[in-house]
Amino acid sequence: MILFFWLLLSRFSGWSKSVFPGPLQVFESLWGLILNGVMVKHVVASLYRVTIGFYLAILLGIPMGIILGRINIAKSFLNPVLHFLRPISPLAWIPLAMLWFGIGDKPAIFLIFLSSFFPLVVSTTVAVANIDPVFFHVAANFNFNRYEQLKKIIIPAILPEVVTALRISIGIAWLVVVAAEMIAVKSGLGYLILDSRNALRMDYVMGAMIVIGIIGLFLDVLMKRLSKIEPVFWGSIGS
Amino acid sequence: MGHILIENLGKTYIDRRRKQRNSKDKNRSPGTQVQVLKDINLELEDGEMVCILGPSGCGKSTLLRIIAGFDRPSEGTVLIDGKPVKGPSSDHIFVFQHSSLLPWMTVRQNVGLGLRHMNDKKAMGKQIEEYIEMVELEGFEDHYPYQLSGGMKRRAELARALAVDPDILFMDEPFTGLDYLTHLKIREEVVNMHEFLGKTTLFVTHDIDDALVMGDRIVVLSGRPAKVKLSRKLTYVRPRDFMKEKGLSELREEVFFMLGVHYAV
Ligand SMILES: Nc1ncnc2c1ncn2[C@@H]1O[C@H](COP(=O)(O)OP(=O)(O)OP(=O)(O)O)[C@@H](O)[C@H]1O
Ligand SMILES: [Mg+2]
């Protein structure tokens, strides 16, 4: 369907082929990019940055969310800062990121980290605060220590919501990586788009867009799978 | 082990959100004070089952929470086996009003919560099996709570409580939300378990018949602030039928009257 409309539009829009290439031409160029290894190189570069930035966000964001959800003093100190920083688009950090981290992978990773970090912290905090207090009573009644409380109550209780948050934030991270790669680096899908635009190769631009869409879809499916695992799944049927 | 002594227990909640605007001395009255419990004196012998009745909101749950160590008294003391209560402990298990099975754990894992420190895992597994059998949940060991009916959840929770072999059981309206027949069935099981295991039990209920059928003693609390209005030993043998026991049916009417119901059938 989409392909058909695309074909029609490109034929009859009146724009020339180099401005609005048709599907055949785009897939041909895309295939060329895949065969000569250019596309693989850029995809790997983008995925690498998203992976590192995303893991950093998980590593720092989820523990921080748990602390904020459980310790009121931490909450009253950090929450105002968090809520102030959260609505600022990660893209607004670009100048600072470049100033602090220079050029290369680091500023891009930093931006991806920021884009996932805040949603993860906030969702985790909310999830922890919403745990039914009766479960903490049970934990106290059966003499759970702090580690057991974390492992057997807090983590399983928040897992469904955290997995949902992960799914949303990897989507955001994938959006941000393309923008981040347009400024500070010489590789990645964002760079490919910018570079092709400068070379006036709209077929490459569109090819890259298709790859971005497919990978984004793939990441989402991957995260959806995660929420189907039984220990994660407990709450979604209700109990 | 399982003796409880409650002396001059009082509990006052301070509601900070409802500040008294016109209060002149702000330091001395920071908020509205609600006295929930006042001068409660109660002694439970080892192995006794005491059923507590009282109007809704009078402070029954509060009383239970304090004795179990989940809350602090404002005045007075609670001694268990001669020692003041410092906090919750697996020697005194609380069965909550609403299901408190951990939804991310199977029946087996839930029942095993209090046994997790046993070194001999085989013996632990056997003990878990034993208690699951006791509450007739064989075949549901690997089910999650959402896969159980309300009655089965209650049973699993009972098994979890009994599996640690506690000195005292606290039960706060554990039959809430069960259909009539399941209610009667589980009540029967609780009575049997009590006769069999003889654990000190404090049982809060709003169902007068529950109290009369189950208790070694019933205690009626007054409205806020709650005081002990009546404490009566019941020596009738179980299973009891208050239609046939004259003393029981008279007591039933007396309690109904005390709780403000005049024409109970
Ligand atoms: N944490 C709290 N802060 C302030 N007031 C409280 C708190 N917990 C309970 N109360 C008040 O104490 C009173 C007694 O509550 P409690 O839950 O003990 O009653 P109850 O007898 O168990 O009622 P029910 O029969 O409905 O279960 C209520 O009026 C309630 O508003
Ligand atoms: Mg109550």
Coordinates of C-alpha atoms and ligand atoms in Angstrom, one line a residue:
Chain A
M1 CA 0.0 0.0 0.0
I2 CA 2.5 2.5 1.2
L3 CA 4.9 1.5 -1.6
F4 CA 2.2 2.0 -4.1
F5 CA 1.3 5.5 -3.0
W6 CA 5.0 6.3 -2.7
L7 CA 5.3 5.2 -6.4
L8 CA 2.4 7.3 -7.5
L9 CA 3.6 10.4 -5.5
S10 CA 7.1 10.2 -6.8
R11 CA 5.8 9.8 -10.4
F12 CA 3.3 12.6 -10.4
S13 CA 4.4 15.1 -7.8
G14 CA 6.4 17.0 -10.3
W15 CA 9.6 16.9 -8.3
S16 CA 12.6 15.5 -10.0
K17 CA 14.0 12.1 -9.2
S18 CA 16.9 13.4 -7.3
V19 CA 14.6 15.3 -4.9
F20 CA 11.9 12.7 -4.5
P21 CA 13.2 9.3 -5.6
G22 CA 10.8 6.4 -6.2
P23 CA 10.8 3.1 -4.3
L24 CA 12.7 1.2 -6.9
Q25 CA 15.5 3.6 -7.0
V26 CA 15.7 3.8 -3.2
F27 CA 15.8 0.1 -2.7
E28 CA 18.5 -0.2 -5.4
S29 CA 20.7 2.3 -3.7
L30 CA 20.0 0.8 -0.3
W31 CA 21.0 -2.6 -1.6
G32 CA 24.2 -1.0 -2.9
L33 CA 24.9 0.5 0.5
I34 CA 24.3 -2.9 2.2
L35 CA 26.5 -4.7 -0.3
N36 CA 29.5 -2.4 0.0
G37 CA 29.3 -2.6 3.8
V38 CA 28.7 1.2 4.4
M39 CA 25.3 0.6 5.9
V40 CA 26.5 -2.1 8.3
K41 CA 29.2 0.2 9.5
H42 CA 26.7 3.0 10.3
V43 CA 24.1 0.7 11.8
V44 CA 26.7 -0.9 14.1
A45 CA 28.0 2.6 15.1
S46 CA 24.4 3.8 16.0
L47 CA 23.5 0.6 17.8
Y48 CA 26.7 0.7 19.7
R49 CA 26.0 4.2 21.0
V50 CA 22.4 3.4 21.9
T51 CA 23.5 0.3 23.7
I52 CA 26.1 2.0 25.8
G53 CA 24.0 5.1 26.6
F54 CA 20.9 2.9 27.4
Y55 CA 22.9 0.6 29.7
L56 CA 24.3 3.5 31.5
A57 CA 20.8 4.9 31.9
I58 CA 19.6 1.6 33.3
L59 CA 22.6 1.2 35.6
L60 CA 22.1 4.6 37.1
G61 CA 18.4 5.3 36.6
I62 CA 16.8 2.3 38.1
P63 CA 18.8 2.2 41.4
M64 CA 18.2 6.0 41.6
G65 CA 14.5 5.5 41.1
I66 CA 14.4 2.8 43.8
I67 CA 16.2 5.1 46.2
L68 CA 13.9 8.0 45.4
G69 CA 10.8 5.8 45.8
R70 CA 11.9 4.4 49.2
I71 CA 13.8 7.1 51.0
N72 CA 11.8 10.3 51.6
I73 CA 14.8 12.5 52.4
A74 CA 16.4 11.6 49.0
K75 CA 13.1 12.3 47.4
S76 CA 12.7 15.8 48.9
F77 CA 16.3 16.7 47.8
L78 CA 16.5 15.2 44.3
N79 CA 12.9 15.3 43.1
P80 CA 12.8 19.1 42.4
V81 CA 16.1 18.9 40.5
L82 CA 14.8 15.9 38.5
H83 CA 11.5 17.5 37.6
F84 CA 13.2 20.6 36.5
L85 CA 15.6 18.8 34.2
R86 CA 13.2 16.2 32.9
P87 CA 11.2 18.4 30.5
I88 CA 14.3 19.8 28.8
S89 CA 14.7 18.0 25.5
P90 CA 18.0 16.0 25.3
L91 CA 18.7 18.0 22.1
A92 CA 19.0 21.2 24.2
W93 CA 22.0 19.6 25.8
I94 CA 23.9 19.4 22.5
P95 CA 26.1 22.4 23.0
L96 CA 27.0 21.5 26.6
A97 CA 27.6 17.8 25.6
M98 CA 30.0 19.0 22.9
L99 CA 31.8 21.4 25.3
W100 CA 32.1 18.7 28.0
F101 CA 32.9 15.6 25.9
G102 CA 34.3 17.1 22.7
I103 CA 33.7 15.3 19.5
G104 CA 33.2 11.6 18.9
D105 CA 31.1 8.9 20.6
K106 CA 31.0 10.4 24.0
P107 CA 28.7 13.4 23.5
A108 CA 26.3 11.2 21.5
I109 CA 26.3 8.6 24.2
F110 CA 25.7 11.2 26.8
L111 CA 22.7 12.5 24.9
I112 CA 21.2 9.0 24.6
F113 CA 21.9 8.5 28.3
L114 CA 20.0 11.7 29.2
S115 CA 17.1 10.8 27.0
S116 CA 16.5 7.4 28.7
F117 CA 17.7 8.3 32.2
F118 CA 14.9 10.7 33.2
P119 CA 12.0 8.6 32.0
L120 CA 13.5 5.5 33.7
V121 CA 14.1 7.3 37.0
V122 CA 10.6 8.8 37.1
S123 CA 8.9 5.5 36.1
T124 CA 10.9 3.5 38.7
T125 CA 10.2 6.0 41.4
V126 CA 6.5 5.9 40.7
A127 CA 6.5 2.1 40.5
V128 CA 8.3 1.8 43.8
A129 CA 6.0 4.3 45.6
N130 CA 3.0 2.4 44.3
I131 CA 4.0 -0.9 45.8
D132 CA 1.2 -2.0 48.2
P133 CA 2.6 -1.4 51.7
V134 CA 1.2 -4.8 52.8
F135 CA 4.1 -6.5 51.0
F136 CA 6.6 -4.6 53.1
H137 CA 4.6 -5.7 56.2
V138 CA 4.9 -9.3 55.0
A139 CA 8.7 -8.7 54.5
A140 CA 9.0 -7.3 58.0
N141 CA 6.9 -10.1 59.5
F142 CA 9.1 -12.8 58.0
N143 CA 12.3 -11.0 59.1
F144 CA 13.5 -10.0 55.6
N145 CA 16.8 -8.1 55.6
R146 CA 17.3 -5.1 53.3
Y147 CA 18.8 -7.3 50.5
E148 CA 15.9 -9.7 50.6
Q149 CA 13.5 -6.9 50.6
L150 CA 15.1 -5.5 47.5
K151 CA 15.3 -8.9 45.7
K152 CA 12.1 -10.5 46.7
I153 CA 9.7 -7.5 47.1
I154 CA 10.9 -4.3 45.3
I155 CA 12.4 -5.7 42.1
P156 CA 9.7 -8.2 41.2
A157 CA 7.0 -5.7 42.2
I158 CA 8.3 -2.9 39.9
L159 CA 9.5 -5.2 37.0
P160 CA 6.3 -4.9 34.9
E161 CA 6.3 -1.1 35.0
V162 CA 10.1 -0.9 34.5
V163 CA 9.9 -3.1 31.4
T164 CA 7.3 -0.8 30.0
A165 CA 9.5 2.1 30.8
L166 CA 12.4 0.4 29.1
R167 CA 10.4 -0.1 26.0
I168 CA 9.4 3.5 25.8
S169 CA 12.8 4.9 26.6
I170 CA 14.6 2.7 24.1
G171 CA 12.2 4.2 21.5
I172 CA 13.2 7.7 22.6
A173 CA 16.9 6.7 22.6
W174 CA 16.6 5.5 19.0
L175 CA 15.0 8.9 18.1
V176 CA 17.7 10.8 19.8
V177 CA 20.7 8.9 18.4
V178 CA 19.9 10.0 14.9
A179 CA 19.8 13.7 15.9
A180 CA 22.9 13.3 18.1
E181 CA 24.8 11.8 15.2
M182 CA 24.1 14.8 13.0
I183 CA 26.4 17.0 15.1
A184 CA 29.4 15.5 16.7
V185 CA 30.4 12.3 14.8
K186 CA 31.4 10.9 11.5
S187 CA 29.5 7.7 11.6
G188 CA 26.1 6.3 12.4
L189 CA 22.7 6.5 10.6
G190 CA 22.2 10.2 11.6
Y191 CA 25.6 11.0 10.0
L192 CA 24.7 9.0 6.9
I193 CA 21.5 11.1 6.5
L194 CA 23.3 14.4 7.0
D195 CA 26.2 13.4 4.7
S196 CA 23.9 12.1 2.0
R197 CA 21.9 15.3 2.1
N198 CA 25.0 17.3 1.7
A199 CA 25.8 15.2 -1.3
L200 CA 22.2 15.6 -2.5
R201 CA 21.6 11.9 -2.5
M202 CA 18.0 11.8 -1.4
D203 CA 17.9 8.1 -2.3
Y204 CA 20.5 7.4 0.4
V205 CA 18.6 9.6 2.9
M206 CA 15.4 7.7 2.3
G207 CA 17.3 4.4 2.4
A208 CA 18.7 5.3 5.8
M209 CA 15.2 6.3 7.0
I210 CA 13.9 2.9 6.1
V211 CA 16.7 1.2 8.0
I212 CA 16.0 3.4 11.0
G213 CA 12.3 2.5 11.0
I214 CA 13.0 -1.2 10.7
I215 CA 15.5 -1.2 13.5
G216 CA 13.2 0.9 15.7
L217 CA 10.4 -1.6 15.1
F218 CA 12.8 -4.5 15.9
L219 CA 13.9 -2.9 19.2
D220 CA 10.3 -2.4 20.2
V221 CA 9.4 -6.1 19.4
L222 CA 12.4 -7.1 21.4
M223 CA 11.3 -5.2 24.5
K224 CA 7.7 -6.5 24.1
R225 CA 9.1 -10.0 24.2
L226 CA 10.8 -9.2 27.5
S227 CA 7.5 -8.3 29.1
K228 CA 6.1 -11.7 28.1
I229 CA 8.5 -13.6 30.4
E230 CA 6.5 -15.2 33.2
P231 CA 8.2 -13.6 36.3
V232 CA 7.7 -10.2 34.6
F233 CA 4.2 -11.0 33.6
W234 CA 2.7 -11.7 37.0
G235 CA 0.9 -8.5 37.5
S236 CA -0.6 -7.9 34.0
I237 CA -3.4 -10.4 34.5
G238 CA -4.1 -8.9 37.9
S239 CA -4.1 -10.7 41.2
Chain B
M1 CA 5.1 -19.5 74.6
G2 CA 2.5 -17.1 73.4
H3 CA 1.3 -15.1 76.4
I4 CA 0.2 -11.6 75.8
L5 CA -0.3 -8.9 78.4
I6 CA -1.7 -5.5 77.4
E7 CA -1.7 -2.7 80.0
N8 CA -3.4 0.7 79.7
L9 CA -2.8 0.7 76.0
G10 CA -3.8 4.0 74.2
K11 CA -3.3 5.2 70.7
T12 CA -3.7 8.7 69.4
Y13 CA -3.2 9.6 65.8
I14 CA -2.1 13.1 64.9
D15 CA -3.6 14.2 61.6
R16 CA -1.1 16.8 60.4
R17 CA -3.0 17.6 57.2
R18 CA -6.0 18.9 59.1
K19 CA -4.3 21.7 60.9
Q20 CA -6.3 23.7 63.4
R21 CA -6.2 27.2 61.9
N22 CA -7.5 29.0 64.9
S23 CA -5.3 27.3 67.4
K24 CA -3.5 30.0 69.4
D25 CA -0.6 27.9 70.6
K26 CA 0.8 26.4 67.4
N27 CA 3.5 24.4 69.1
R28 CA 1.2 22.5 71.4
S29 CA -1.4 21.5 68.9
P30 CA 0.2 20.9 65.6
G31 CA -2.8 19.0 64.2
T32 CA -6.0 17.3 64.9
Q33 CA -5.6 14.5 67.4
V34 CA -7.7 11.5 67.1
Q35 CA -7.8 9.2 70.1
V36 CA -8.5 5.7 68.7
L37 CA -7.7 3.4 71.7
K38 CA -8.0 4.2 75.3
D39 CA -7.1 2.2 78.5
I40 CA -7.1 -1.2 76.9
N41 CA -6.3 -3.9 79.4
L42 CA -6.2 -7.5 78.0
E43 CA -4.5 -10.7 78.9
L44 CA -4.2 -13.7 76.6
E45 CA -3.2 -17.0 78.0
D46 CA -0.9 -19.2 76.0
G47 CA -3.0 -21.1 73.4
E48 CA -6.1 -19.0 73.8
M49 CA -8.1 -17.8 70.8
V50 CA -9.7 -14.4 71.5
C51 CA -12.1 -12.9 69.0
I52 CA -12.4 -9.2 69.0
L53 CA -15.6 -7.5 67.9
G54 CA -16.4 -3.8 67.6
P55 CA -18.1 -1.2 65.5
S56 CA -16.4 -0.3 62.2
G57 CA -13.6 2.1 62.5
C58 CA -13.3 1.7 66.3
G59 CA -9.6 0.7 66.1
K60 CA -9.6 -3.1 66.0
S61 CA -7.0 -3.2 63.2
T62 CA -5.0 -0.6 65.0
L63 CA -5.0 -2.6 68.2
L64 CA -3.8 -5.7 66.3
R65 CA -1.1 -3.8 64.5
I66 CA 0.3 -2.5 67.7
I67 CA 0.4 -5.9 69.4
A68 CA 2.0 -7.3 66.3
G69 CA 4.7 -4.6 66.4
F70 CA 3.7 -2.8 63.1
D71 CA 2.7 0.3 65.0
R72 CA 3.7 2.0 68.3
P73 CA 1.4 2.6 71.2
S74 CA 1.0 6.2 72.4
E75 CA 0.5 5.0 76.0
G76 CA 0.8 1.8 77.9
T77 CA 2.7 -1.4 77.2
V78 CA 2.3 -4.6 75.3
L79 CA 4.3 -7.6 76.7
I80 CA 4.6 -10.8 74.8
D81 CA 6.0 -13.6 77.1
G82 CA 7.1 -10.9 79.5
K83 CA 9.1 -8.9 76.9
P84 CA 8.0 -5.6 75.4
V85 CA 7.2 -5.8 71.7
K86 CA 10.0 -4.1 69.6
G87 CA 8.7 -4.8 66.1
P88 CA 7.4 -7.5 63.8
S89 CA 8.9 -10.9 64.1
S90 CA 8.3 -14.3 62.5
D91 CA 7.3 -15.6 66.0
H92 CA 4.0 -13.6 65.5
I93 CA 2.5 -13.9 62.1
F94 CA -0.1 -11.5 60.9
V95 CA -2.8 -12.6 58.4
F96 CA -4.0 -9.5 56.7
Q97 CA -7.5 -8.4 55.8
H98 CA -6.7 -8.5 52.1
S99 CA -4.6 -11.1 50.4
S100 CA -0.9 -10.5 51.1
L101 CA 0.4 -13.4 49.1
L102 CA 3.3 -12.1 47.0
P103 CA 1.8 -12.2 43.5
W104 CA 5.2 -12.8 41.8
M105 CA 5.7 -16.0 43.8
T106 CA 4.1 -19.4 43.4
V107 CA 2.1 -21.1 46.3
R108 CA 5.2 -23.1 47.1
Q109 CA 7.4 -20.1 47.3
N110 CA 4.9 -18.1 49.3
V111 CA 4.4 -20.9 51.8
G112 CA 8.2 -21.3 52.0
L113 CA 8.8 -17.6 52.8
G114 CA 9.4 -18.2 56.5
L115 CA 11.4 -21.4 56.0
R116 CA 14.0 -19.9 53.6
H117 CA 16.8 -20.1 56.1
M118 CA 16.6 -23.9 56.6
N119 CA 19.9 -25.5 55.6
D120 CA 18.4 -28.8 54.6
K121 CA 16.5 -28.0 51.4
K122 CA 15.0 -31.4 51.3
A123 CA 13.5 -31.1 54.7
M124 CA 12.3 -27.6 53.8
G125 CA 10.5 -28.9 50.7
K126 CA 8.9 -31.7 52.8
Q127 CA 7.7 -29.2 55.4
I128 CA 6.2 -26.9 52.7
E129 CA 4.4 -29.9 51.2
E130 CA 3.0 -30.8 54.6
Y131 CA 1.5 -27.4 55.2
I132 CA 0.1 -27.2 51.6
E133 CA -1.5 -30.6 52.2
M134 CA -2.9 -29.4 55.5
V135 CA -4.8 -26.6 53.7
E136 CA -5.8 -29.0 50.9
L137 CA -3.9 -27.2 48.1
E138 CA -2.1 -30.2 46.7
G139 CA -1.7 -29.8 43.0
F140 CA -1.5 -26.0 43.2
E141 CA 2.1 -25.7 44.4
D142 CA 3.3 -24.1 41.2
H143 CA 0.3 -21.8 40.7
Y144 CA 0.6 -18.1 41.1
P145 CA -1.9 -16.3 43.4
Y146 CA -3.9 -14.9 40.4
Q147 CA -4.6 -18.4 39.4
L148 CA -6.3 -19.2 42.8
S149 CA -9.8 -18.5 44.0
G150 CA -10.4 -16.2 47.0
G151 CA -10.8 -19.2 49.3
M152 CA -7.6 -20.9 48.0
K153 CA -5.7 -17.7 48.5
R154 CA -6.8 -17.5 52.2
R155 CA -5.8 -21.2 52.6
A156 CA -2.3 -20.5 51.1
E157 CA -1.9 -17.6 53.4
L158 CA -2.9 -19.7 56.4
A159 CA -0.3 -22.3 55.3
R160 CA 2.3 -19.6 55.0
A161 CA 1.5 -18.4 58.5
L162 CA 1.5 -21.8 60.1
A163 CA 4.6 -23.1 58.3
V164 CA 6.9 -21.0 60.5
D165 CA 5.4 -22.5 63.6
P166 CA 4.7 -19.1 65.2
D167 CA 3.8 -18.6 68.8
I168 CA 1.0 -16.2 68.0
L169 CA -1.4 -15.7 65.0
F170 CA -3.0 -12.4 64.3
M171 CA -5.9 -12.4 62.0
D172 CA -7.6 -9.3 60.8
E173 CA -11.0 -10.1 59.3
P174 CA -9.4 -12.9 57.2
F175 CA -12.8 -14.0 55.8
T176 CA -13.5 -10.7 54.1
G177 CA -14.6 -11.1 50.5
L178 CA -15.3 -14.9 50.7
D179 CA -18.7 -16.2 49.6
Y180 CA -20.9 -17.6 52.4
L181 CA -20.1 -21.3 52.0
T182 CA -16.3 -20.7 51.6
H183 CA -16.5 -18.5 54.7
L184 CA -18.1 -21.3 56.7
K185 CA -15.7 -23.9 55.3
I186 CA -12.5 -22.0 56.1
R187 CA -13.9 -21.0 59.5
E188 CA -14.2 -24.7 60.2
E189 CA -10.7 -25.2 59.1
V190 CA -9.4 -22.4 61.3
V191 CA -11.2 -23.9 64.3
N192 CA -9.8 -27.4 63.6
M193 CA -6.3 -26.0 63.2
H194 CA -6.7 -24.1 66.5
E195 CA -7.9 -27.2 68.3
F196 CA -5.0 -29.2 66.8
L197 CA -2.1 -26.7 67.1
G198 CA -3.3 -24.7 70.0
K199 CA -1.7 -21.4 69.0
T200 CA -2.5 -18.2 70.8
T201 CA -4.7 -16.4 68.3
L202 CA -6.1 -12.9 68.2
F203 CA -8.9 -12.8 65.7
V204 CA -10.6 -9.6 64.6
T205 CA -14.0 -9.9 63.0
H206 CA -17.2 -8.0 62.5
D207 CA -19.2 -11.2 62.3
I208 CA -20.6 -12.0 65.7
D209 CA -21.3 -15.6 64.8
D210 CA -17.7 -16.1 63.8
A211 CA -16.7 -14.9 67.2
L212 CA -19.2 -17.1 69.1
V213 CA -18.4 -20.2 67.1
M214 CA -14.6 -19.9 67.2
G215 CA -13.4 -18.0 70.3
D216 CA -12.2 -19.3 73.6
R217 CA -13.2 -15.8 74.6
I218 CA -14.9 -12.8 72.9
V219 CA -14.0 -9.2 73.5
V220 CA -16.3 -6.4 72.5
L221 CA -14.8 -2.9 72.0
S222 CA -16.8 0.3 72.2
G223 CA -16.8 3.0 69.5
R224 CA -14.0 5.6 69.4
P225 CA -12.0 5.8 71.6
A226 CA -12.2 2.0 71.9
K227 CA -12.4 0.5 75.3
V228 CA -13.0 -3.0 76.4
K229 CA -16.7 -3.2 76.9
L230 CA -17.2 -6.9 77.4
S231 CA -14.8 -9.8 77.8
R232 CA -16.4 -13.2 78.2
K233 CA -15.0 -16.7 78.3
L234 CA -16.7 -19.3 76.2
T235 CA -16.3 -22.8 77.5
Y236 CA -18.7 -24.5 75.1
V237 CA -17.3 -27.5 73.3
R238 CA -16.7 -27.1 69.6
P239 CA -18.3 -27.5 67.1
R240 CA -20.8 -25.1 68.5
D241 CA -24.4 -24.4 67.6
F242 CA -25.6 -21.2 69.1
M243 CA -29.2 -22.1 68.1
K244 CA -29.1 -25.0 70.6
E245 CA -26.8 -23.6 73.3
K246 CA -29.1 -21.3 75.3
G247 CA -26.1 -19.4 76.9
L248 CA -24.7 -18.7 73.5
S249 CA -27.8 -17.4 71.9
E250 CA -28.4 -15.2 74.9
L251 CA -24.9 -13.9 74.6
R252 CA -25.4 -13.4 70.9
E253 CA -28.4 -11.1 71.5
E254 CA -26.5 -9.2 74.2
V255 CA -23.6 -8.6 71.8
F256 CA -25.9 -7.5 69.0
F257 CA -27.6 -5.1 71.4
M258 CA -24.2 -3.8 72.5
L259 CA -23.2 -3.1 68.9
G260 CA -26.5 -1.2 68.4
V261 CA -28.5 -3.8 66.6
H262 CA -31.8 -4.5 68.2
Y263 CA -33.7 -6.9 66.1
A264 CA -31.1 -9.4 64.9
V265 CA -32.4 -12.7 63.6
Ligands
LIG1 N1 -2.3 6.0 60.0 C1 -3.4 6.6 60.5 N2 -3.5 7.9 60.7 C2 -4.6 8.6 61.2 N3 -5.7 7.9 61.6 C3 -5.7 6.6 61.4 C4 -4.6 5.9 60.9 N4 -5.0 4.6 60.9 C5 -6.2 4.5 61.3 N5 -6.7 5.7 61.7 C6 -8.0 6.0 62.3 O1 -8.2 5.1 63.4 C7 -9.5 4.7 63.4 C8 -9.5 3.2 63.6 O2 -9.0 2.5 62.4 P1 -8.9 0.9 62.3 O3 -8.5 0.6 61.0 O4 -8.1 0.4 63.5 O5 -10.4 0.6 62.5 P2 -11.1 -0.9 62.5 O6 -11.8 -1.1 63.8 O7 -10.1 -1.9 62.1 O8 -12.2 -0.7 61.3 P3 -12.8 -1.7 60.3 O9 -13.8 -2.5 61.1 O10 -13.5 -0.9 59.3 O11 -11.7 -2.5 59.8 C9 -10.2 5.1 62.1 O12 -11.1 6.1 62.5 C10 -9.1 5.7 61.3 O13 -9.5 6.8 60.7
MG2 MG -9.9 -3.1 60.3

